[in-house]
Protein backbone atom coordinates (compact mmCIF):
# COMPACT_ATOMS: atom_id res chain seq x y z
CA HIS A 1 0.00 0.00 0.00
CA PRO A 2 2.34 2.75 -1.14
CA VAL A 3 1.70 6.37 -0.35
CA TYR A 4 2.11 9.07 -2.98
CA PHE A 5 2.24 12.69 -1.89
CA GLU A 6 2.51 15.69 -4.17
CA TRP A 7 2.40 19.40 -3.43
CA VAL A 8 -0.11 21.09 -5.71
CA ASP A 9 -1.75 24.47 -5.95
CA ASN A 10 -5.40 24.21 -4.90
CA TYR A 11 -6.09 27.15 -7.19
CA ASP A 12 -6.02 24.62 -10.03
CA ASP A 13 -9.31 22.75 -10.18
CA LEU A 14 -9.12 19.17 -8.90
CA ARG A 15 -11.04 17.94 -11.94
CA VAL A 16 -8.27 19.28 -14.18
CA ARG A 17 -5.42 18.05 -11.95
CA PHE A 18 -6.81 14.56 -11.31
CA LEU A 19 -5.86 12.47 -14.37
CA PRO A 20 -2.37 13.99 -14.80
CA LEU A 21 -1.76 13.40 -11.07
CA ILE A 22 -2.84 9.74 -11.45
CA GLY A 23 -0.41 9.44 -14.38
CA ARG A 24 2.47 10.81 -12.28
CA LEU A 25 1.49 8.56 -9.36
CA ARG A 26 1.53 5.48 -11.62
CA ALA A 27 4.90 6.42 -13.15
CA THR A 28 6.54 7.26 -9.80
CA LEU A 29 5.35 4.08 -8.07
CA GLY A 30 5.87 1.83 -11.09
CA LEU A 31 2.17 1.04 -11.42
CA ASP A 32 1.77 2.00 -15.07
CA GLY A 33 2.34 -1.41 -16.64
CA ASP A 34 5.57 -0.61 -18.52
CA ASP A 35 6.82 -4.03 -17.45
CA PRO A 36 5.12 -6.72 -19.58
CA GLN A 37 5.34 -9.09 -16.61
CA ALA A 38 3.37 -6.66 -14.42
CA PRO A 39 0.14 -5.30 -15.94
CA PRO A 40 -1.10 -1.89 -14.77
CA ARG A 41 -2.44 -1.99 -11.24
CA VAL A 42 -6.13 -1.17 -10.82
CA LEU A 43 -6.49 1.89 -8.61
CA THR A 44 -9.58 3.02 -6.72
CA VAL A 45 -9.64 6.64 -5.61
CA THR A 46 -12.09 7.74 -2.92
CA VAL A 47 -12.40 11.50 -3.01
CA ASP A 48 -14.66 14.36 -1.94
CA ARG A 49 -17.26 16.05 -4.14
CA GLY A 50 -14.64 18.43 -5.54
CA ILE A 51 -14.07 15.79 -8.24
CA PHE A 52 -17.72 15.91 -9.36
CA SER A 53 -17.90 16.21 -13.16
CA ASN A 54 -19.81 14.07 -15.63
CA GLY A 55 -17.03 14.55 -18.18
CA LEU A 56 -14.42 13.27 -15.72
CA PHE A 57 -16.68 10.37 -14.75
CA ASN A 58 -16.77 9.33 -18.43
CA LEU A 59 -12.96 9.44 -18.68
CA VAL A 60 -12.55 7.37 -15.52
CA ALA A 61 -15.24 4.87 -16.61
CA ALA A 62 -13.34 4.38 -19.89
CA ASP A 63 -10.15 3.41 -18.02
CA PRO A 64 -10.33 -0.23 -16.84
CA CYS A 65 -7.44 0.38 -14.42
CA LEU A 66 -8.99 3.33 -12.58
CA HIS A 67 -12.10 3.57 -10.40
CA LEU A 68 -13.60 6.53 -8.60
CA ILE A 69 -15.84 6.72 -5.53
CA THR A 70 -17.33 10.07 -4.55
CA TRP A 71 -20.41 11.77 -3.13
CA GLU A 72 -23.11 12.95 -5.50
CA LYS A 73 -23.02 16.73 -5.49
CA GLY A 74 -26.45 18.35 -5.30
CA PHE A 75 -28.25 15.12 -4.37
CA THR A 76 -31.75 15.79 -3.09
CA PRO A 77 -32.99 13.16 -0.67
CA GLY A 78 -36.33 11.73 -1.69
CA LEU A 79 -38.89 9.38 -0.34
CA ARG A 80 -37.38 6.24 1.11
CA ASP A 81 -38.72 2.98 -0.20
CA GLU A 82 -37.31 0.45 2.26
CA SER A 83 -38.41 -2.40 -0.02
CA ARG A 84 -35.76 -1.31 -2.57
CA VAL A 85 -32.87 -1.70 -0.10
CA THR A 86 -30.58 -4.44 -1.42
CA THR A 87 -27.75 -4.22 1.10
CA ARG A 88 -27.94 -3.77 4.87
CA PHE A 89 -25.04 -3.75 7.29
CA ALA A 90 -23.83 -2.31 10.55
CA ALA A 91 -20.35 -1.03 11.26
CA GLU A 92 -18.62 0.19 14.38
CA ARG A 93 -16.52 3.31 14.24
CA THR A 94 -14.34 4.78 16.94
CA ARG A 95 -14.17 8.50 17.34
CA ASN A 96 -11.21 10.50 18.60
CA ASN A 97 -10.95 8.24 21.65
CA SER A 98 -10.43 4.52 21.02
CA ARG A 99 -12.87 3.72 23.84
CA ASP A 100 -15.58 5.81 22.14
CA ALA A 101 -16.97 3.26 19.67
CA ARG A 102 -20.33 3.86 18.01
CA LEU A 103 -22.51 1.58 15.89
CA TYR A 104 -23.89 2.86 12.59
CA GLN A 105 -26.54 1.14 10.46
CA PHE A 106 -26.59 1.33 6.66
CA GLY A 107 -29.19 0.48 4.06
CA VAL A 108 -28.23 0.80 0.38
CA ILE A 109 -30.29 1.09 -2.78
CA GLY A 110 -28.12 0.50 -5.85
CA GLN A 111 -29.11 1.66 -9.33
CA PRO A 112 -27.69 3.15 -12.52
CA TRP A 113 -27.29 6.90 -12.15
CA ALA A 114 -30.00 8.71 -14.14
CA ARG A 115 -27.50 11.33 -15.41
CA ASN A 116 -25.00 8.74 -16.67
CA PRO A 117 -25.83 5.00 -16.85
CA ALA A 118 -22.09 4.10 -16.85
CA ILE A 119 -22.03 5.24 -13.21
CA ARG A 120 -23.58 3.40 -10.25
CA GLN A 121 -25.56 5.45 -7.80
CA LEU A 122 -25.83 4.07 -4.29
CA ILE A 123 -28.50 5.78 -2.23
CA VAL A 124 -27.44 5.28 1.35
CA LEU A 125 -29.68 5.43 4.39
CA ALA A 126 -27.20 5.96 7.21
CA THR A 127 -28.49 5.74 10.77
CA ASN A 128 -26.34 7.06 13.60
CA PRO A 129 -26.38 5.65 17.16
CA GLU A 130 -29.03 8.22 18.18
CA GLY A 131 -31.37 6.95 15.44
CA LYS A 132 -31.05 9.95 13.14
CA VAL A 133 -31.19 8.89 9.47
CA ALA A 134 -29.29 10.72 6.75
CA GLN A 135 -29.94 9.99 3.10
CA ILE A 136 -26.93 10.52 0.83
CA ALA A 137 -25.86 9.33 -2.60
CA VAL A 138 -22.53 7.80 -3.58
CA LEU A 139 -21.32 7.52 -7.17
CA THR A 140 -18.82 5.02 -8.60
CA ASP A 141 -17.86 3.60 -11.96
CA ASP A 142 -16.84 0.28 -10.35
CA PRO A 143 -19.41 -2.38 -11.35
CA GLU A 144 -17.75 -5.21 -9.41
CA ARG A 145 -17.05 -3.85 -5.92
CA SER A 146 -19.74 -4.58 -3.33
CA ALA A 147 -22.06 -1.80 -2.24
CA ARG A 148 -21.02 -2.46 1.35
CA GLU A 149 -17.33 -1.89 0.62
CA ILE A 150 -18.01 1.24 -1.46
CA VAL A 151 -20.18 2.77 1.27
CA TRP A 152 -17.64 1.91 3.97
CA LEU A 153 -14.76 3.41 1.95
CA ILE A 154 -16.53 6.72 1.31
CA SER A 155 -18.03 6.91 4.81
CA ASN A 156 -14.52 6.71 6.22
CA ARG A 157 -13.97 10.13 4.69
CA TRP A 158 -16.27 11.34 7.46
CA ILE A 159 -13.46 10.61 9.89
CA GLN A 160 -11.42 13.37 8.26
CA GLU A 161 -14.34 15.79 8.41
CA ASP A 162 -15.04 14.81 12.04
CA ASP A 163 -11.41 15.53 12.89
CA PHE A 164 -11.75 19.04 11.38
CA LYS A 165 -14.92 19.57 13.48
CA TYR A 166 -13.12 18.27 16.59
CA LEU A 167 -10.19 20.65 15.99
CA ASP A 168 -12.60 23.58 15.52
CA LYS A 169 -14.22 22.82 18.87
């Protein structure tokens, strides 16, 4: 699990920087498949909504060695039809104290995204330990990865946001 770090100017839009950055990451870490004995490694990038662009989604979907998981920007929660939930799971997450573990419940409705059928939309019903339900949408071009794993990967981005909130307090 190598780590690649690059200083960039946030003035440049992430959607413009993304594919060239992935190219440099592949070249630097030797993941680009130049060696005939080692095919290109399939990468999955989990990133915030700053990546949101239908044009970029199409480019990523066309690359069999690159997958993207992100939130759907501008998603409007609608009526919940519990009968459409195809995946249910619970997961425990610790907060800033390892003894502060909390149980979260997830229900997932998977479907092709109406704006681009090459992209999967996962409508997630996330219930916190207090019983409050949030409805969010996750987008990915990965047709093979389980809904549970996709939701868990993107929900772990909340840890970063929670840390920012904790620091603000």
